[in-house]
Short mmCIF file of C-alpha atoms in Angstrom, two decimals:
data_model
loop_
_atom_site.label_atom_id
_atom_site.label_comp_id
_atom_site.label_asym_id
_atom_site.label_seq_id
_atom_site.Cartn_x
_atom_site.Cartn_y
_atom_site.Cartn_z
CA ASP A 1 -111.45 -25.36 -8.35
CA GLY A 2 -109.72 -23.57 -11.18
CA SER A 3 -110.53 -20.15 -9.76
CA GLY A 4 -109.21 -21.20 -6.31
CA ALA A 5 -105.90 -22.38 -7.80
CA ARG A 6 -105.45 -19.11 -9.67
CA ARG A 7 -106.07 -17.10 -6.46
CA ALA A 8 -103.49 -19.25 -4.57
CA ARG A 9 -100.85 -18.69 -7.25
CA ARG A 10 -101.54 -14.91 -7.24
CA SER A 11 -101.05 -14.70 -3.45
CA ILE A 12 -97.79 -16.61 -3.58
CA GLY A 13 -96.47 -14.35 -6.33
CA GLN A 14 -97.21 -11.26 -4.26
CA SER A 15 -95.44 -12.53 -1.10
CA VAL A 16 -92.35 -14.13 -2.65
CA ASP A 17 -89.80 -11.86 -4.40
CA MET A 18 -88.16 -13.08 -7.52
CA PRO A 19 -84.33 -13.26 -7.52
CA PRO A 20 -82.62 -10.33 -9.28
CA LYS A 21 -81.03 -10.74 -12.64
CA LYS A 22 -77.34 -11.43 -12.76
CA ALA A 23 -75.21 -8.41 -13.66
CA SER A 24 -72.94 -8.59 -16.62
CA GLY A 25 -69.29 -9.24 -15.89
CA LEU A 26 -67.78 -10.63 -12.65
CA THR A 27 -69.84 -10.69 -9.45
CA ALA A 28 -68.80 -10.97 -5.82
CA SER A 29 -69.60 -14.66 -5.82
CA LYS A 30 -67.76 -15.36 -9.05
CA LYS A 31 -64.26 -13.79 -9.04
CA ARG A 32 -60.98 -14.87 -10.43
CA PRO A 33 -59.16 -17.43 -8.23
CA HIS A 34 -56.20 -15.12 -7.49
CA GLU A 35 -58.39 -12.25 -6.24
CA ALA A 36 -59.51 -11.96 -2.63
CA PRO A 37 -62.47 -10.02 -1.25
CA VAL A 38 -61.83 -6.30 -1.30
CA LYS A 39 -62.97 -5.54 2.24
CA GLY A 40 -60.42 -6.38 4.94
CA ARG A 41 -57.89 -8.03 2.65
CA LYS A 42 -54.19 -7.21 2.77
CA SER A 43 -52.27 -5.95 -0.24
CA PHE A 44 -49.87 -8.26 -2.00
CA ALA A 45 -47.55 -8.04 -4.96
CA GLY A 46 -49.40 -7.70 -8.24
CA SER A 47 -52.73 -6.53 -6.80
CA ARG A 48 -54.33 -3.30 -7.89
CA GLN A 49 -55.67 -0.94 -5.27
CA LYS A 50 -57.21 2.47 -5.29
CA VAL A 51 -55.31 4.92 -3.09
CA ALA A 52 -56.92 8.05 -1.75
CA LYS A 53 -55.54 11.36 -2.88
CA GLY A 54 -54.60 12.35 0.65
CA ALA A 55 -52.63 9.15 1.20
CA ALA A 56 -50.84 9.56 -2.14
CA ALA A 57 -49.87 13.10 -1.26
CA ALA A 58 -48.51 11.95 2.10
CA ALA A 59 -46.46 9.22 0.44
CA ASP A 60 -45.02 11.71 -2.05
CA LYS A 61 -44.06 14.01 0.78
CA ASP A 62 -42.27 11.19 2.60
CA ASP A 63 -40.35 10.21 -0.54
CA ASP A 64 -39.31 13.77 -1.31
CA ALA A 65 -38.39 14.71 2.26
CA GLU A 66 -35.08 12.87 2.22
CA GLY A 67 -33.96 14.34 -1.10
CA ASP A 68 -34.99 17.84 -0.08
CA ASP A 69 -33.11 17.57 3.20
CA MET A 70 -29.95 16.46 1.40
CA LEU A 71 -30.20 19.44 -0.95
CA GLU A 72 -30.86 21.81 1.95
CA ASP A 73 -27.71 20.59 3.69
CA ALA A 74 -25.66 21.58 0.66
CA LEU A 75 -26.85 25.18 0.91
CA ASP A 76 -25.25 27.82 3.08
CA GLU A 77 -27.61 28.94 5.80
CA ASP A 78 -26.01 32.37 5.98
CA ASP A 79 -26.73 33.14 2.33
CA PHE A 80 -30.40 32.21 1.99
CA GLY A 81 -33.06 33.84 4.08
CA ARG A 82 -35.72 31.24 3.39
CA LYS A 83 -34.07 28.70 5.67
CA LYS A 84 -33.71 31.24 8.41
CA GLY A 85 -37.37 32.19 8.11
CA ARG A 86 -38.49 28.74 9.21
CA LYS A 87 -37.86 29.57 12.87
CA GLY A 88 -41.32 31.04 13.30
CA GLY A 89 -43.09 28.41 11.25
CA ASP A 90 -44.13 26.41 14.31
CA SER A 91 -46.50 29.02 15.68
CA ASP A 92 -50.17 29.03 14.65
CA ASP A 93 -50.28 32.74 13.82
CA ASP A 94 -47.31 32.65 11.44
CA SER A 95 -48.46 29.46 9.73
CA ASP A 96 -51.66 31.16 8.57
CA ASP A 97 -49.81 34.11 7.06
CA GLU A 98 -47.09 32.14 5.30
CA VAL A 99 -47.62 31.00 1.74
CA LYS A 100 -47.58 27.23 1.50
CA GLU A 101 -45.44 25.73 -1.27
CA THR A 102 -45.73 22.34 -2.84
CA ALA A 103 -42.96 19.75 -2.93
CA ASP A 104 -42.17 20.59 -6.57
CA GLU A 105 -41.91 24.28 -5.81
CA LYS A 106 -39.61 23.61 -2.87
CA ARG A 107 -37.40 21.37 -4.97
CA LEU A 108 -37.19 24.01 -7.69
CA ARG A 109 -36.33 26.73 -5.18
CA LEU A 110 -33.55 24.67 -3.59
CA ALA A 111 -32.11 23.78 -7.00
CA LYS A 112 -31.99 27.43 -8.07
CA SER A 113 -30.36 28.39 -4.79
CA TYR A 114 -27.74 25.69 -5.15
CA LEU A 115 -26.95 26.74 -8.72
CA GLU A 116 -26.55 30.31 -7.54
CA LYS A 117 -24.15 29.11 -4.87
CA LEU A 118 -22.08 27.28 -7.49
CA ARG A 119 -21.93 30.41 -9.62
CA ARG A 120 -20.63 32.46 -6.71
CA GLU A 121 -17.99 29.86 -5.90
CA GLU A 122 -16.84 29.76 -9.52
CA ALA A 123 -16.60 33.55 -9.56
CA GLU A 124 -14.56 33.58 -6.33
CA ASP A 125 -12.17 30.96 -7.67
CA GLY A 126 -11.43 33.19 -10.65
CA SER A 127 -11.75 30.40 -13.18
CA GLY A 128 -11.71 31.59 -16.79
CA SER A 129 -9.99 34.94 -16.78
CA GLU A 130 -11.03 35.69 -20.35
CA GLU A 131 -14.49 37.01 -21.03
CA GLU A 132 -15.35 34.19 -23.42
CA ASP A 133 -14.42 31.58 -20.83
CA ASP A 134 -16.55 33.34 -18.21
CA GLU A 135 -19.53 33.36 -20.53
CA ASP A 136 -19.07 29.67 -21.27
CA ASN A 137 -18.85 28.84 -17.56
CA ILE A 138 -22.04 30.73 -16.80
CA ARG A 139 -23.80 29.19 -19.80
CA ASN A 140 -22.74 25.65 -18.87
CA MET A 141 -23.41 26.02 -15.14
CA ASP A 142 -26.98 24.80 -15.57
CA SER A 143 -25.96 21.77 -17.62
CA HIS A 144 -26.77 18.39 -16.18
CA ASP A 145 -23.24 16.99 -16.59
CA ARG A 146 -21.59 19.90 -14.80
CA LEU A 147 -23.93 19.72 -11.84
CA ALA A 148 -23.75 15.93 -11.70
CA ASN A 149 -19.94 15.96 -11.68
CA ARG A 150 -19.89 18.59 -8.98
CA LEU A 151 -22.27 16.63 -6.74
CA LYS A 152 -20.37 13.41 -7.44
CA ASN A 153 -17.03 14.95 -6.50
CA GLU A 154 -18.46 16.39 -3.30
CA ALA A 155 -19.97 13.03 -2.33
CA MET A 156 -16.73 11.18 -3.05
CA ALA A 157 -14.68 13.73 -1.14
CA LYS A 158 -17.02 13.37 1.83
CA SER A 159 -16.71 9.57 1.73
CA GLY A 160 -12.91 9.70 1.49
CA ARG A 161 -12.60 8.14 -1.98
CA VAL A 162 -10.97 11.15 -3.64
CA ARG A 163 -7.18 11.37 -3.41
CA ARG A 164 -5.81 14.88 -3.76
CA GLU A 165 -2.47 14.98 -5.56
CA ILE A 166 -0.38 17.26 -3.39
CA ALA A 167 2.88 15.33 -3.16
CA HIS A 168 4.27 16.78 -6.40
CA ARG A 169 3.78 20.32 -5.05
CA VAL A 170 5.72 19.74 -1.83
CA VAL A 171 9.19 21.29 -1.99
CA ALA A 172 12.03 19.92 0.11
CA PRO A 173 13.62 22.52 2.40
CA THR A 174 17.28 23.42 2.00
CA LEU A 175 19.26 21.62 4.68
CA ASP A 176 22.41 23.31 5.99
CA ALA A 177 24.35 21.51 8.68
CA ASP A 178 26.33 24.66 9.55
CA SER A 179 23.29 26.85 10.21
CA ASP A 180 22.51 27.80 13.80
CA VAL A 181 19.39 26.33 15.39
CA ASP A 182 18.72 29.56 17.27
CA ASP A 183 19.10 31.76 14.19
CA ASP A 184 16.20 34.21 13.94
CA ASP A 185 16.63 34.97 10.25
CA ASP A 186 13.27 34.22 8.68
CA ASP A 187 14.69 34.42 5.18
CA ALA A 188 16.96 31.42 5.70
CA ALA A 189 15.31 28.48 3.97
CA GLY A 190 17.33 26.02 6.02
CA ASP A 191 15.70 27.17 9.25
CA ALA A 192 12.13 26.59 8.08
CA TRP A 193 12.05 23.15 9.69
CA ARG A 194 13.71 24.20 12.95
CA ASP A 195 10.57 25.32 14.77
CA VAL A 196 10.93 23.28 17.95
CA ARG A 197 8.28 23.43 20.67
CA ARG A 198 9.07 21.96 24.06
CA GLY A 199 6.11 21.20 26.27
CA HIS A 200 6.85 17.90 28.01
CA LYS A 201 9.50 16.78 30.44
CA LEU A 202 9.87 13.31 28.90
CA SER A 203 9.49 11.84 25.44
CA VAL A 204 6.36 12.57 23.43
CA THR A 205 4.68 9.25 22.70
CA GLY A 206 1.47 10.21 20.90
CA MET A 207 -0.13 12.97 18.88
CA ALA A 208 -3.65 13.63 17.56
CA LEU A 209 -4.79 16.30 15.11
CA THR A 210 -8.34 17.67 14.89
CA GLN A 211 -10.41 17.33 11.74
CA ASP A 212 -9.95 20.99 10.76
CA ASP A 213 -6.15 20.85 11.27
CA THR A 214 -6.14 23.78 13.70
CA THR A 215 -5.41 22.06 17.01
CA CYS A 216 -2.98 19.33 18.03
CA TYR A 217 -2.89 17.24 21.22
CA THR A 218 0.21 15.47 22.52
CA VAL A 219 0.88 13.00 25.35
CA SER A 220 4.18 11.89 26.86
CA LYS A 221 5.79 9.40 29.20
CA ASP A 222 5.50 11.81 32.12
CA GLY A 223 1.70 11.56 31.91
CA GLY A 224 1.23 15.12 30.68
CA ILE A 225 -1.32 16.22 28.06
CA ALA A 226 -0.85 19.40 26.04
CA ARG A 227 -2.99 21.21 23.50
CA TRP A 228 -1.26 23.22 20.76
CA ASP A 229 -2.54 25.86 18.40
CA ILE A 230 -1.13 25.09 14.94
CA GLU A 231 -1.01 28.71 13.77
CA THR A 232 0.37 30.46 16.85
CA GLY A 233 2.05 27.57 18.67
CA ALA A 234 0.28 28.47 21.93
CA ARG A 235 0.22 25.65 24.47
CA THR A 236 -2.47 24.72 26.99
CA ARG A 237 -1.79 22.06 29.59
CA PHE A 238 -4.43 19.60 30.73
CA PRO A 239 -4.48 18.46 34.36
CA ARG A 240 -3.04 15.04 34.97
CA ALA A 241 -5.35 12.09 35.30
CA PRO A 242 -5.79 10.99 38.92
CA PRO A 243 -4.44 7.55 39.87
CA ALA A 244 -6.77 4.73 38.96
CA VAL A 245 -8.77 3.39 41.88
CA VAL A 246 -9.84 -0.24 41.63
CA ASP A 247 -13.50 -0.67 42.51
CA PRO A 248 -14.49 -4.37 42.62
CA SER A 249 -18.14 -3.47 42.08
CA ARG A 250 -17.36 -1.65 38.82
CA GLY A 251 -14.64 -3.95 37.52
CA GLY A 252 -11.08 -3.08 36.66
CA GLY A 253 -9.47 -5.28 39.31
CA GLY A 254 -7.35 -8.40 39.06
CA PRO A 255 -5.60 -8.62 35.69
CA MET A 256 -7.07 -5.24 34.77
CA ALA A 257 -5.54 -3.49 37.77
CA PRO A 258 -2.90 -0.84 36.92
CA PRO A 259 0.77 -1.69 37.50
CA LYS A 260 2.50 -0.52 40.66
CA CYS A 261 5.27 1.27 38.73
CA GLY A 262 5.01 3.45 35.63
CA ALA A 263 1.22 3.63 35.60
CA ALA A 264 1.24 7.35 34.71
CA THR A 265 2.89 6.78 31.32
CA LEU A 266 0.67 7.70 28.37
CA LEU A 267 1.36 5.99 25.06
CA CYS A 268 -1.37 7.14 22.66
CA CYS A 269 -4.25 9.56 22.17
CA ALA A 270 -7.16 10.27 19.81
CA VAL A 271 -9.49 13.25 19.43
CA SER A 272 -13.09 13.57 18.25
CA GLN A 273 -13.84 17.15 17.29
CA GLU A 274 -17.55 16.46 16.74
CA HIS A 275 -17.96 15.13 20.28
CA ASN A 276 -15.43 17.55 21.85
CA LEU A 277 -13.65 14.61 23.45
CA LEU A 278 -9.99 13.66 23.85
CA CYS A 279 -9.05 10.06 24.68
CA ALA A 280 -5.66 9.14 26.12
CA ALA A 281 -4.36 5.76 27.29
CA GLY A 282 -1.16 4.11 28.37
CA ALA A 283 0.43 1.76 30.86
CA ASP A 284 -2.37 1.93 33.45
CA LYS A 285 -4.63 -0.19 31.16
CA ARG A 286 -7.27 2.57 31.19
CA ILE A 287 -8.68 4.90 28.54
CA HIS A 288 -9.20 8.38 29.97
CA VAL A 289 -11.77 10.63 28.29
CA TRP A 290 -11.45 14.42 28.56
CA ASP A 291 -13.75 17.26 27.55
CA THR A 292 -11.73 19.52 25.26
CA ARG A 293 -13.86 22.57 26.12
CA THR A 294 -13.40 22.43 29.88
CA ALA A 295 -10.17 20.35 30.04
CA LYS A 296 -11.83 18.09 32.63
CA LYS A 297 -11.92 14.32 32.77
CA VAL A 298 -15.43 13.02 32.11
CA HIS A 299 -15.09 9.23 31.85
CA GLU A 300 -12.77 6.26 32.11
CA PHE A 301 -12.85 2.89 30.35
CA ALA A 302 -11.34 -0.17 32.06
CA SER A 303 -11.38 -3.48 30.21
CA HIS A 304 -7.87 -4.18 28.85
CA ARG A 305 -5.51 -6.52 30.67
CA GLY A 306 -2.37 -4.92 29.29
CA ALA A 307 -0.99 -1.53 28.35
CA VAL A 308 -3.02 0.27 25.68
CA THR A 309 -0.73 0.84 22.68
CA GLY A 310 -3.07 2.48 20.18
CA LEU A 311 -6.28 4.53 19.96
CA ALA A 312 -8.25 5.52 16.86
CA ILE A 313 -11.68 7.08 16.29
CA ARG A 314 -13.57 6.44 13.08
CA ASP A 315 -14.22 9.64 11.14
CA GLY A 316 -17.71 11.06 11.49
CA THR A 317 -18.77 8.62 14.22
CA GLY A 318 -18.32 7.98 17.91
CA GLN A 319 -16.82 4.52 17.36
CA MET A 320 -13.38 4.11 18.93
CA PHE A 321 -10.88 1.26 18.64
CA SER A 322 -8.09 0.43 21.07
CA SER A 323 -5.19 -2.00 20.75
CA SER A 324 -3.28 -3.45 23.66
CA THR A 325 -0.49 -5.77 24.71
CA ASP A 326 -3.16 -8.25 25.84
CA ARG A 327 -3.44 -9.30 22.14
CA THR A 328 -6.95 -7.88 21.67
CA LEU A 329 -8.66 -5.11 19.75
CA LYS A 330 -11.61 -3.54 21.57
CA VAL A 331 -14.48 -1.46 20.23
CA TRP A 332 -16.01 1.39 22.25
CA SER A 333 -18.88 3.84 21.80
CA LEU A 334 -18.27 7.47 22.70
CA ASP A 335 -21.93 8.27 22.09
CA ASP A 336 -23.07 5.95 24.89
CA MET A 337 -19.77 5.89 26.81
CA ALA A 338 -19.89 2.11 26.78
CA TYR A 339 -17.92 -0.98 25.82
CA VAL A 340 -19.11 -2.68 22.61
CA ASP A 341 -17.01 -5.68 21.58
CA THR A 342 -13.63 -7.43 21.69
CA LEU A 343 -11.91 -8.78 18.57
CA PHE A 344 -9.47 -11.68 18.95
CA GLY A 345 -6.92 -12.98 16.48
CA HIS A 346 -3.42 -11.66 17.20
CA GLN A 347 -1.02 -14.07 18.87
CA SER A 348 1.15 -11.36 20.44
CA ASP A 349 1.09 -7.67 21.37
CA VAL A 350 -0.99 -5.44 19.10
CA LEU A 351 1.15 -2.36 18.41
CA GLY A 352 -0.88 -0.22 16.00
CA VAL A 353 -4.44 0.37 14.81
CA ALA A 354 -5.83 2.46 11.94
CA PRO A 355 -9.54 2.80 10.99
CA GLN A 356 -11.25 4.12 7.86
CA ARG A 357 -14.65 5.69 7.23
CA LYS A 358 -16.34 2.33 6.88
CA GLU A 359 -16.26 -0.26 9.64
CA ARG A 360 -12.85 -1.47 8.51
CA VAL A 361 -9.76 -1.52 10.73
CA VAL A 362 -6.14 -2.54 10.16
CA THR A 363 -3.89 -3.66 13.02
CA VAL A 364 -0.26 -4.73 13.24
CA GLY A 365 1.45 -6.74 15.96
CA ARG A 366 4.55 -8.51 17.12
CA ASP A 367 3.29 -11.79 15.71
CA ARG A 368 4.51 -10.55 12.28
CA THR A 369 0.97 -10.23 10.94
CA CYS A 370 -1.15 -7.42 9.59
CA ARG A 371 -4.88 -7.98 9.99
CA PHE A 372 -7.68 -6.30 8.07
CA TRP A 373 -10.84 -6.41 10.20
CA LYS A 374 -14.41 -6.24 8.92
CA VAL A 375 -16.14 -5.26 12.14
CA ALA A 376 -19.74 -5.57 10.96
CA GLU A 377 -19.16 -9.03 9.45
CA ASP A 378 -16.94 -10.12 12.37
CA SER A 379 -14.24 -11.40 10.01
CA GLN A 380 -10.58 -10.66 9.31
CA LEU A 381 -7.97 -11.01 6.57
CA ILE A 382 -4.40 -11.93 7.56
CA PHE A 383 -1.36 -10.53 5.76
CA ARG A 384 2.25 -11.50 6.47
CA PRO A 385 5.59 -10.02 5.36
CA GLY A 386 8.23 -12.09 3.62
CA PRO A 387 10.33 -14.71 5.40
CA SER A 388 13.13 -12.21 5.95
CA GLY A 389 10.83 -9.37 7.05
CA GLY A 390 10.61 -8.04 10.56
CA GLN A 391 7.68 -7.43 12.82
CA LEU A 392 5.34 -4.59 11.90
CA GLU A 393 5.32 -1.56 14.19
CA SER A 394 3.02 1.07 12.65
CA VAL A 395 0.18 1.36 10.13
CA ALA A 396 -1.94 4.01 8.37
CA PHE A 397 -4.56 3.92 5.60
CA THR A 398 -3.75 5.56 2.25
CA SER A 399 -7.10 4.67 0.62
CA PRO A 400 -10.10 2.49 1.55
CA ASP A 401 -8.29 -0.59 0.19
CA THR A 402 -4.57 0.19 0.67
CA TRP A 403 -2.39 1.05 3.66
CA ILE A 404 1.25 1.67 4.54
CA THR A 405 3.24 -0.04 7.31
CA GLY A 406 6.62 0.32 9.00
CA ALA A 407 8.69 -2.58 10.37
CA ASP A 408 11.46 -2.92 12.94
CA ASP A 409 14.02 -3.74 10.22
CA GLY A 410 13.62 -0.32 8.58
CA THR A 411 11.23 -1.52 5.85
CA VAL A 412 8.36 0.66 4.63
CA ALA A 413 5.74 -1.29 2.65
CA LEU A 414 2.45 -0.69 0.87
CA TRP A 415 -0.34 -3.26 1.19
CA SER A 416 -3.61 -3.95 -0.58
CA THR A 417 -6.64 -6.09 0.15
CA THR A 418 -6.15 -7.85 -3.20
CA LYS A 419 -2.75 -9.38 -2.35
CA LYS A 420 -1.53 -11.38 0.60
CA ARG A 421 2.00 -9.99 0.28
CA ALA A 422 3.06 -6.38 0.21
CA VAL A 423 2.51 -4.55 -3.07
CA MET A 424 5.79 -2.63 -2.73
CA GLU A 425 8.64 -2.73 -0.20
CA TRP A 426 11.54 -0.35 0.43
CA LYS A 427 13.96 -2.27 2.61
CA ASN A 428 16.36 -0.40 4.90
CA ALA A 429 14.53 2.84 4.20
CA HIS A 430 15.55 3.82 7.74
CA GLY A 431 18.81 2.91 9.39
CA PHE A 432 22.52 3.71 9.74
CA GLY A 433 24.68 2.88 6.76
CA GLU A 434 22.65 -0.12 5.58
CA GLU A 435 22.27 -0.47 1.85
CA MET A 436 18.81 0.59 0.81
CA THR A 437 16.96 -1.80 -1.51
CA GLY A 438 14.11 -0.59 -3.69
CA PRO A 439 11.29 -2.51 -5.38
CA LYS A 440 11.58 -4.22 -8.73
CA PHE A 441 10.70 -1.27 -10.98
CA ALA A 442 12.74 1.36 -9.10
CA THR A 443 15.76 2.64 -11.00
CA GLU A 444 19.27 2.96 -9.58
CA ASP A 445 19.09 6.75 -9.74
CA GLU A 446 15.94 6.77 -7.63
CA VAL A 447 17.50 4.48 -5.03
CA ASP A 448 20.70 6.56 -4.92
CA ALA A 449 18.68 9.76 -4.53
CA ALA A 450 16.78 8.22 -1.62
CA ILE A 451 20.01 7.19 0.10
CA GLU A 452 21.54 10.63 -0.45
CA SER A 453 18.50 12.39 1.03
CA ARG A 454 18.77 10.26 4.17
CA LEU A 455 22.48 11.05 4.52
CA ASP A 456 21.79 14.77 4.10
CA ALA A 457 19.15 14.68 6.84
CA GLN A 458 21.49 12.79 9.16
CA ALA A 459 24.30 15.25 8.43
CA ALA A 460 21.96 18.12 9.34
CA CYS A 461 21.51 16.46 12.73
CA GLY A 462 25.29 16.42 13.28
CA MET A 463 26.01 12.83 12.32
CA PRO A 464 29.15 11.86 10.33
CA GLU A 465 29.08 11.02 6.63
CA GLU A 466 28.99 7.32 7.39
CA PRO A 467 26.76 7.34 10.46
CA GLU A 468 26.78 4.56 12.97
CA PRO A 469 24.13 3.84 15.57
CA PRO A 470 24.64 6.16 18.56
CA GLU A 471 25.76 4.60 21.79
CA GLY A 472 22.84 2.94 23.53
CA VAL A 473 20.63 2.94 20.42
CA GLY A 474 21.90 0.06 18.31
CA LEU A 475 19.51 -1.47 15.83
CA CYS A 476 16.55 0.14 17.60
CA GLY A 477 17.29 3.29 15.61
CA ARG A 478 15.87 1.76 12.43
CA TRP A 479 12.53 0.76 13.94
CA VAL A 480 9.81 2.56 11.97
CA ASN A 481 7.69 3.54 14.96
CA ALA A 482 5.37 5.93 13.14
CA VAL A 483 3.76 6.35 9.72
CA ALA A 484 1.22 9.01 8.74
CA VAL A 485 -0.86 9.91 5.68
CA SER A 486 -2.30 13.30 4.74
CA LYS A 487 -6.09 13.38 4.92
CA GLY A 488 -7.44 12.65 1.48
CA GLY A 489 -4.01 13.17 -0.08
CA ASP A 490 -1.16 11.19 -1.60
CA LEU A 491 1.57 12.39 0.78
CA CYS A 492 2.92 9.99 3.42
CA ALA A 493 5.62 10.17 6.08
CA SER A 494 7.58 7.62 8.09
CA GLY A 495 9.80 8.13 11.11
CA ALA A 496 12.30 6.09 13.12
CA GLY A 497 15.33 6.83 15.30
CA ASP A 498 17.91 7.31 12.54
CA GLY A 499 17.59 11.09 12.40
CA ALA A 500 15.47 11.25 9.24
CA ILE A 501 11.74 11.57 8.55
CA ARG A 502 11.04 10.22 5.09
CA MET A 503 8.34 11.69 2.83
CA TRP A 504 6.62 9.39 0.34
CA ARG A 505 4.26 9.70 -2.61
CA VAL A 506 1.43 7.21 -3.14
CA CYS A 507 -0.10 6.77 -6.60
CA ASP A 508 -1.88 4.20 -8.75
CA ASP A 509 0.87 3.70 -11.36
CA PRO A 510 1.72 -0.02 -11.62
CA GLY A 511 5.11 -0.72 -10.12
CA ARG A 512 5.45 2.80 -8.68
CA GLN A 513 2.69 2.92 -6.08
CA LEU A 514 5.09 4.06 -3.32
CA MET A 515 8.01 6.33 -4.19
CA PRO A 516 10.31 8.33 -1.86
CA LEU A 517 10.46 12.12 -2.14
CA PHE A 518 12.98 13.53 0.37
CA ALA A 519 13.96 13.32 4.03
CA LEU A 520 13.65 15.80 6.90
CA PRO A 521 16.09 15.87 9.82
CA ALA A 522 14.81 14.91 13.27
CA ARG A 523 16.88 14.15 16.34
CA GLY A 524 15.82 11.26 18.55
CA PHE A 525 13.05 8.75 18.07
CA VAL A 526 9.93 9.67 16.11
CA ASN A 527 6.85 8.28 17.83
#
């Protein structure tokens, strides 16, 4: 019996495997509570994972691609042959012969090329005429602070947050009332402003300037569109827009139908140089889109129920805004040639619109309000003039947070998003014989100089020393119908029907944010 039991135990031991010993440390069956099985589990914050070398390299390439592209855009393609040599990089034969460079090598090459470009620009500018200054400039060109300041200034200039101080360099022309308008003497300083170009049969109602300041477009009450070369003064006429045809299937009928009389009148225009498009609108309640290269009409927008009083295109984009007498502000897309949105808020006609680089728009209307629109957030801020102020007629941005307006009582004011009332007001800046009133911190000499400059401009237009409103004009002559601001500068201008175009300087000095410079003579109404 004992031998049989031993043989039974030996057979069982041979057929049954003993369980393996437990390994030291954590096992798959005994993990920490916050850890999940490795296979098939998703990553979460705080977990450690092993990433393959190929995946890490791909991630590094994706992170560096954006920075490298931004640096490549800053380089001049005409000066560096490496960028030009990428044309044949798509073919299989050339890719084998070319030497592949890593991301670090590419970044180093682009940085050296950009520094070389900065050196050439500094040499062309002629900064540091002395030899010691030149050596210091070359030695400090590679410094981190110098490069960082240069890149920062370029970025701020591109975003529109840098204000160039050019107003103090503008010199007022010598006005001589006795000089002849047709005098051909180029040496006469008084005739510098008398370059008059006539290209329309009726009054010019709108003007748009391209981004590079080389071409100007004008529209008038006769429905004509003209293109002007700024340097030579050459004029090119665009064909007139055909009469609007109401198609019930495409909309534009009923309240949106054009009027039976005066439908050809154009009141405003805007140009997009990047898209090669010119937009013009007026009393027919339509926005006509023209191709500036072929001078042909390519599209037409119909959605307003009143005359379109203002057009503006946001810089660097295809987003267009239009104001109308139907009390609305509409948003359009020139990229898709489509209607986007309608913004409500004004209680009367909207007379002017001005956008900035961000999705921010300022409008003025006959309801005596100025509204600052945040398009993306679909909200608005309301600003109102004083109890004795008139209705606002025109508006233009001076900085991302400040803008200038003109009213029908001759007042020119500066506004800011931080105050509900105007920051500064110059009352009766335009008009006939009214006493001009400056802001609180303006001295009597400055106010007297502003009044004298207006009288000199009016005298140059043939008006008496104490001018009165011409017959048929009345108080309409002091309506500030137009204000404009130099692009990225501190120089502003305002125009009315009093025979004077006022030039202004905008600055950040407390109490002197808006100061008058001089006045230029101009007969008739400035639109």
